mmCIF file of C-alpha atoms in Angstrom:
data_model
loop_
_atom_site.group_PDB
_atom_site.id
_atom_site.type_symbol
_atom_site.label_atom_id
_atom_site.label_comp_id
_atom_site.label_asym_id
_atom_site.label_seq_id
_atom_site.Cartn_x
_atom_site.Cartn_y
_atom_site.Cartn_z
ATOM 1 C CA MET A 29 33.752 75.438 146.049
ATOM 2 C CA ILE A 30 35.557 74.601 142.775
ATOM 3 C CA ILE A 31 34.525 72.968 139.552
ATOM 4 C CA VAL A 32 36.927 70.536 137.691
ATOM 5 C CA GLY A 33 35.697 70.281 134.042
ATOM 6 C CA ASP A 34 36.683 70.660 130.515
ATOM 7 C CA THR A 35 34.477 73.946 129.462
ATOM 8 C CA GLN A 36 35.794 73.434 125.743
ATOM 9 C CA ILE A 37 33.201 70.578 125.560
ATOM 10 C CA LYS A 38 29.676 72.269 125.120
ATOM 11 C CA PRO A 39 27.706 69.928 127.351
ATOM 12 C CA VAL A 40 30.194 70.571 130.158
ATOM 13 C CA ALA A 41 30.143 74.351 129.636
ATOM 14 C CA ASP A 42 26.212 74.267 129.639
ATOM 15 C CA ALA A 43 26.388 72.204 132.828
ATOM 16 C CA VAL A 44 28.822 74.808 134.434
ATOM 17 C CA LYS A 45 26.235 77.481 133.412
ATOM 18 C CA GLY A 46 23.511 75.594 135.106
ATOM 19 C CA ILE A 47 25.612 75.276 138.108
ATOM 20 C CA LYS A 48 26.428 79.021 138.457
ATOM 21 C CA ASP A 49 22.600 79.824 137.812
ATOM 22 C CA VAL A 50 21.811 78.095 141.064
ATOM 23 C CA LEU A 51 24.508 78.846 143.598
ATOM 24 C CA PRO A 52 24.355 82.100 145.252
ATOM 25 C CA PHE A 53 28.111 82.773 145.233
ATOM 26 C CA SER A 54 30.867 82.611 142.466
ATOM 27 C CA VAL A 55 32.578 79.416 141.621
ATOM 28 C CA LYS A 56 35.819 78.947 139.751
ATOM 29 C CA ALA A 57 36.164 76.335 136.950
ATOM 30 C CA TYR A 58 39.369 74.503 136.151
ATOM 31 C CA ALA A 59 40.184 72.162 133.253
ATOM 32 C CA PRO A 60 41.386 68.696 134.240
ATOM 33 C CA SER A 61 44.728 69.331 132.667
ATOM 34 C CA ASP A 62 45.108 72.536 134.726
ATOM 35 C CA VAL A 63 44.749 70.600 138.052
ATOM 36 C CA LYS A 64 46.710 67.600 137.169
ATOM 37 C CA ASN A 65 48.871 66.790 140.297
ATOM 38 C CA ARG A 66 48.095 70.018 141.914
ATOM 39 C CA LEU A 67 44.453 69.921 142.861
ATOM 40 C CA SER A 68 45.042 69.613 146.602
ATOM 41 C CA SER A 69 46.991 72.955 146.525
ATOM 42 C CA ILE A 70 44.370 74.553 144.450
ATOM 43 C CA ILE A 71 41.622 73.568 146.960
ATOM 44 C CA GLU A 72 43.791 74.795 149.767
ATOM 45 C CA LYS A 73 44.283 78.186 147.854
ATOM 46 C CA GLU A 74 40.802 78.579 147.090
ATOM 47 C CA ASP A 75 39.434 77.369 150.510
ATOM 48 C CA ALA A 76 37.188 74.992 148.879
ATOM 49 C CA LYS A 77 34.729 73.000 150.967
ATOM 50 C CA VAL A 78 33.398 71.075 147.934
ATOM 51 C CA VAL A 79 34.743 69.861 144.601
ATOM 52 C CA ILE A 80 32.300 69.416 141.472
ATOM 53 C CA ALA A 81 33.901 67.137 138.910
ATOM 54 C CA LEU A 82 32.340 67.121 135.637
ATOM 55 C CA GLY A 83 33.446 64.088 133.252
ATOM 56 C CA ARG A 84 35.496 61.197 133.695
ATOM 57 C CA ASP A 85 38.863 62.998 133.535
ATOM 58 C CA ALA A 86 37.808 65.404 136.154
ATOM 59 C CA PHE A 87 36.419 62.534 138.495
ATOM 60 C CA GLU A 88 39.897 60.774 138.170
ATOM 61 C CA SER A 89 41.641 63.912 139.047
ATOM 62 C CA ALA A 90 39.376 64.315 142.249
ATOM 63 C CA PHE A 91 39.052 60.730 143.402
ATOM 64 C CA HIS A 92 42.419 60.652 144.981
ATOM 65 C CA LEU A 93 41.497 63.782 147.406
ATOM 66 C CA PRO A 94 41.317 63.061 150.908
ATOM 67 C CA GLU A 95 37.966 61.704 152.081
ATOM 68 C CA THR A 96 37.326 64.760 154.155
ATOM 69 C CA ILE A 97 36.618 66.702 151.014
ATOM 70 C CA PRO A 98 33.262 66.194 149.452
ATOM 71 C CA ILE A 99 33.075 65.282 145.839
ATOM 72 C CA ILE A 100 29.994 65.897 143.456
ATOM 73 C CA TYR A 101 30.289 64.115 140.179
ATOM 74 C CA GLY A 102 28.425 64.868 136.819
ATOM 75 C CA MET A 103 28.518 64.468 133.225
ATOM 76 C CA VAL A 104 29.174 60.807 133.689
ATOM 77 C CA VAL A 105 26.953 57.911 132.147
ATOM 78 C CA SER A 106 26.858 55.734 135.131
ATOM 79 C CA PRO A 107 27.902 56.194 138.849
ATOM 80 C CA PRO A 108 31.601 55.615 139.371
ATOM 81 C CA ASN A 109 32.191 52.141 140.883
ATOM 82 C CA VAL A 110 34.341 53.216 143.678
ATOM 83 C CA LYS A 111 34.563 52.742 147.389
ATOM 84 C CA ARG A 112 35.433 56.356 148.554
ATOM 85 C CA GLN A 113 33.275 57.846 151.129
ATOM 86 C CA ASN A 114 31.927 61.560 150.891
ATOM 87 C CA ILE A 115 30.756 61.343 147.333
ATOM 88 C CA THR A 116 27.617 61.957 145.462
ATOM 89 C CA GLY A 117 26.403 63.005 142.008
ATOM 90 C CA ILE A 118 24.305 63.101 139.001
ATOM 91 C CA TYR A 119 24.585 60.355 136.469
ATOM 92 C CA LEU A 120 23.313 60.578 132.822
ATOM 93 C CA GLU A 121 21.849 57.189 132.234
ATOM 94 C CA THR A 122 17.997 57.196 131.634
ATOM 95 C CA PRO A 123 16.258 54.804 133.988
ATOM 96 C CA VAL A 124 13.936 52.263 132.218
ATOM 97 C CA GLY A 125 11.090 53.622 134.118
ATOM 98 C CA GLU A 126 11.181 56.959 132.280
ATOM 99 C CA TYR A 127 10.658 55.211 129.000
ATOM 100 C CA ILE A 128 7.917 52.807 130.287
ATOM 101 C CA SER A 129 6.097 55.982 131.442
ATOM 102 C CA VAL A 130 6.243 57.565 127.956
ATOM 103 C CA ILE A 131 5.098 54.268 126.560
ATOM 104 C CA ASN A 132 2.240 53.866 128.911
ATOM 105 C CA LYS A 133 1.064 57.428 128.388
ATOM 106 C CA PHE A 134 1.292 57.664 124.470
ATOM 107 C CA PHE A 135 1.806 53.995 123.017
ATOM 108 C CA PRO A 136 -0.255 51.581 124.979
ATOM 109 C CA ARG A 137 -0.110 49.254 122.264
ATOM 110 C CA ILE A 138 3.453 48.714 122.877
ATOM 111 C CA LYS A 139 3.280 45.886 125.479
ATOM 112 C CA LYS A 140 6.144 43.555 124.809
ATOM 113 C CA ILE A 141 9.704 45.215 125.388
ATOM 114 C CA GLY A 142 13.104 43.500 124.436
ATOM 115 C CA MET A 143 15.924 44.638 126.238
ATOM 116 C CA VAL A 144 19.798 43.598 126.475
ATOM 117 C CA TYR A 145 21.896 44.561 129.490
ATOM 118 C CA SER A 146 25.059 43.632 131.247
ATOM 119 C CA SER A 147 26.255 43.761 134.765
ATOM 120 C CA GLY A 148 26.989 47.537 134.100
ATOM 121 C CA THR A 149 23.634 48.487 133.335
ATOM 122 C CA GLU A 150 21.579 46.082 135.401
ATOM 123 C CA ARG A 151 20.697 48.510 138.003
ATOM 124 C CA LEU A 152 18.702 50.570 135.421
ATOM 125 C CA LEU A 153 16.062 47.747 135.527
ATOM 126 C CA GLU A 154 15.616 48.338 139.373
ATOM 127 C CA SER A 155 12.177 49.315 140.502
ATOM 128 C CA THR A 156 10.647 48.787 137.047
ATOM 129 C CA ASP A 157 7.111 47.827 137.374
ATOM 130 C CA TYR A 158 6.499 46.319 133.864
ATOM 131 C CA PRO A 159 5.677 42.789 133.617
ATOM 132 C CA HIS A 160 6.190 42.373 129.753
ATOM 133 C CA ILE A 161 9.946 43.125 129.404
ATOM 134 C CA LYS A 162 12.051 40.301 128.015
ATOM 135 C CA ALA A 163 15.560 41.017 129.011
ATOM 136 C CA TYR A 164 18.850 39.322 128.039
ATOM 137 C CA LYS A 165 22.034 39.625 129.686
ATOM 138 C CA ALA A 166 25.018 40.039 127.344
ATOM 139 C CA LYS A 167 28.775 40.544 128.003
ATOM 140 C CA ASP A 168 29.729 41.692 124.357
ATOM 141 C CA SER A 169 28.586 42.881 120.914
ATOM 142 C CA TYR A 170 28.523 38.965 119.593
ATOM 143 C CA ALA A 171 26.015 38.153 122.509
ATOM 144 C CA PHE A 172 24.031 41.327 121.863
ATOM 145 C CA ILE A 173 23.637 40.367 118.174
ATOM 146 C CA ASN A 174 22.492 37.008 118.954
ATOM 147 C CA ALA A 175 19.935 38.090 121.587
ATOM 148 C CA LEU A 176 18.360 40.190 118.506
ATOM 149 C CA LYS A 177 17.239 36.851 117.161
ATOM 150 C CA SER A 178 14.917 36.283 120.356
ATOM 151 C CA PHE A 179 13.051 39.592 120.072
ATOM 152 C CA GLY A 180 10.940 38.676 117.002
ATOM 153 C CA GLY A 181 7.746 38.879 118.762
ATOM 154 C CA MET A 182 8.489 42.019 120.701
ATOM 155 C CA ASP A 183 6.640 45.403 120.090
ATOM 156 C CA ALA A 184 9.796 47.425 120.728
ATOM 157 C CA LEU A 185 13.585 47.239 121.376
ATOM 158 C CA LEU A 186 14.821 49.412 124.211
ATOM 159 C CA LEU A 187 18.486 50.144 124.149
ATOM 160 C CA LEU A 188 20.633 50.775 127.518
ATOM 161 C CA PRO A 189 23.863 53.064 127.126
ATOM 162 C CA ASP A 190 26.247 49.753 127.437
ATOM 163 C CA ARG A 191 29.645 50.150 126.292
ATOM 164 C CA ASN A 192 30.289 46.173 126.528
ATOM 165 C CA PHE A 193 28.057 45.568 123.439
ATOM 166 C CA LEU A 194 27.083 48.741 121.516
ATOM 167 C CA SER A 195 29.385 49.204 118.706
ATOM 168 C CA PRO A 196 28.947 50.373 115.074
ATOM 169 C CA THR A 197 28.710 46.716 113.943
ATOM 170 C CA SER A 198 26.089 45.660 116.576
ATOM 171 C CA MET A 199 24.045 48.922 116.022
ATOM 172 C CA GLU A 200 24.001 48.155 112.170
ATOM 173 C CA GLU A 201 22.555 44.768 113.010
ATOM 174 C CA ALA A 202 20.148 46.320 115.589
ATOM 175 C CA TYR A 203 18.883 48.699 112.725
ATOM 176 C CA LEU A 204 18.587 46.077 110.291
ATOM 177 C CA PHE A 205 16.651 43.910 112.724
ATOM 178 C CA SER A 206 14.443 46.874 113.523
ATOM 179 C CA PHE A 207 13.390 47.856 110.074
ATOM 180 C CA ARG A 208 12.895 44.160 108.844
ATOM 181 C CA ASN A 209 10.691 43.241 111.563
ATOM 182 C CA LYS A 210 9.035 46.735 112.110
ATOM 183 C CA ILE A 211 10.169 46.673 115.841
ATOM 184 C CA PRO A 212 11.062 50.207 116.745
ATOM 185 C CA ILE A 213 14.314 50.877 118.578
ATOM 186 C CA LEU A 214 13.963 53.360 121.683
ATOM 187 C CA GLY A 215 17.039 55.125 122.955
ATOM 188 C CA ILE A 216 19.818 56.173 123.552
ATOM 189 C CA SER A 217 20.710 59.712 122.178
ATOM 190 C CA GLU A 218 19.844 62.076 119.706
ATOM 191 C CA LYS A 219 22.380 60.502 117.420
ATOM 192 C CA TYR A 220 20.553 57.305 117.511
ATOM 193 C CA VAL A 221 17.275 58.718 116.582
ATOM 194 C CA LYS A 222 18.847 60.520 113.868
ATOM 195 C CA ASP A 223 20.244 57.093 112.661
ATOM 196 C CA GLY A 224 16.932 55.541 112.748
ATOM 197 C CA ALA A 225 15.686 54.787 116.510
ATOM 198 C CA PHE A 226 12.157 55.827 116.921
ATOM 199 C CA PHE A 227 12.509 58.080 120.027
ATOM 200 C CA ALA A 228 15.038 58.569 122.864
ATOM 201 C CA LEU A 229 14.969 60.500 126.019
ATOM 202 C CA VAL A 230 18.098 62.464 126.734
ATOM 203 C CA PHE A 231 19.390 64.518 129.555
ATOM 204 C CA ASP A 232 19.704 68.198 129.150
ATOM 205 C CA PRO A 233 23.246 69.498 130.140
ATOM 206 C CA GLN A 234 22.086 72.991 131.735
ATOM 207 C CA ASP A 235 19.410 71.336 133.817
ATOM 208 C CA ILE A 236 22.002 68.563 135.009
ATOM 209 C CA GLY A 237 24.045 71.732 136.152
ATOM 210 C CA ARG A 238 21.092 73.193 137.906
ATOM 211 C CA GLN A 239 20.554 69.655 139.609
ATOM 212 C CA ILE A 240 24.243 69.532 140.554
ATOM 213 C CA GLY A 241 24.095 73.211 142.101
ATOM 214 C CA GLU A 242 21.095 72.177 144.340
ATOM 215 C CA THR A 243 23.091 69.120 145.221
ATOM 216 C CA ALA A 244 26.003 71.221 146.397
ATOM 217 C CA LYS A 245 23.762 73.111 148.339
ATOM 218 C CA ALA A 246 22.385 70.129 150.173
ATOM 219 C CA VAL A 247 25.977 69.078 150.644
ATOM 220 C CA LEU A 248 27.053 72.123 152.210
ATOM 221 C CA ALA A 249 24.029 72.246 154.462
ATOM 222 C CA GLU A 250 24.612 68.616 155.485
ATOM 223 C CA GLY A 251 28.267 68.887 155.901
ATOM 224 C CA SER A 252 28.992 65.594 153.704
ATOM 225 C CA ALA A 253 28.153 64.254 150.340
ATOM 226 C CA SER A 254 27.415 60.928 151.778
ATOM 227 C CA LYS A 255 24.141 62.194 153.307
ATOM 228 C CA VAL A 256 22.889 63.381 149.787
ATOM 229 C CA PRO A 257 21.602 60.496 147.452
ATOM 230 C CA VAL A 258 23.059 59.866 144.146
ATOM 231 C CA SER A 259 20.457 60.534 141.375
ATOM 232 C CA SER A 260 19.632 60.437 137.535
ATOM 233 C CA PRO A 261 18.551 63.312 135.669
ATOM 234 C CA ALA A 262 15.341 65.033 136.616
ATOM 235 C CA VAL A 263 14.505 66.407 133.208
ATOM 236 C CA PHE A 264 14.739 64.691 129.751
ATOM 237 C CA ASN A 265 14.782 65.998 126.282
ATOM 238 C CA LEU A 266 12.547 63.963 123.748
ATOM 239 C CA TYR A 267 13.958 63.396 120.347
ATOM 240 C CA ILE A 268 11.719 61.820 117.588
ATOM 241 C CA ASN A 269 12.247 60.249 114.177
ATOM 242 C CA THR A 270 9.100 60.802 112.289
ATOM 243 C CA ASP A 271 10.328 58.736 109.132
ATOM 244 C CA THR A 272 10.887 55.581 111.468
ATOM 245 C CA ALA A 273 7.339 56.145 112.858
ATOM 246 C CA LYS A 274 5.901 56.148 109.256
ATOM 247 C CA LYS A 275 7.768 52.980 108.084
ATOM 248 C CA MET A 276 6.710 51.157 111.103
ATOM 249 C CA ASN A 277 2.903 52.332 111.023
ATOM 250 C CA ILE A 278 3.139 54.073 114.432
ATOM 251 C CA GLN A 279 0.647 56.665 115.104
ATOM 252 C CA MET A 280 1.897 59.349 117.143
ATOM 253 C CA PRO A 281 -0.452 61.797 119.360
ATOM 254 C CA ASP A 282 -0.117 65.339 118.650
ATOM 255 C CA GLU A 283 1.039 65.890 122.314
ATOM 256 C CA PHE A 284 3.741 63.549 121.996
ATOM 257 C CA ILE A 285 5.243 65.389 119.077
ATOM 258 C CA LYS A 286 4.777 68.884 120.670
ATOM 259 C CA ARG A 287 6.811 67.619 123.530
ATOM 260 C CA ALA A 288 9.944 66.879 121.485
ATOM 261 C CA LYS A 289 13.016 68.945 121.670
ATOM 262 C CA ARG A 290 13.845 68.085 118.093
ATOM 263 C CA VAL A 291 12.010 66.025 115.321
ATOM 264 C CA TYR A 292 13.991 64.194 112.662
ATOM 265 C CA PRO A 293 14.394 64.060 109.603
#
């Protein structure tokens, strides 16, 4: 087994550590630049039975391998839209259901949730049993900004990690809308919370690595990646902005605050 990923990037390095914590044998890690146009020969040299690809560049290098070689991807936001067989992995997007669980537990007064999605993030709404979501489909930043006007009666605005419409300009409009109307933004990352979102549930790179390691063991046992389902992160870190909560008169239970990985400001 080999890992392809740029360990100069801290989240990737943390994921590699998590993988190695789980696997009962040593695994070599290669940078994507080191395997370009020679990954097949490296696999043959290492007698690798599985390739773990961390990040888009790594996946692009591994994708063209023969389908007899199982590929496990990780550190990608969403599942790659490819037709290749013998592939599985862990994607980084936080399913909507995770936010709903936190809301139901700690903030039962948040009933009506506004959300904007595109065809790229529509799957995140699957299996979400929550009757009060008002969802709009948008294809670009202009449509996203227009959709905000329809959320005046919402209790919260949940963001999805969608590159089709999230931009510095659209987020500036989202924050203005949020504070003017006292409608908190939920998601997507620690940076968004630092900038003014109320809270976000974010993947933990090292735990993602452990999850990938367990997936790798399952693939080896099954003999094929196709028999191991794709999954989202099993563990999420909570980030909170208390200034935003105060400005919006949101009362936070102590248990909610204690659960946080970090509290801003």
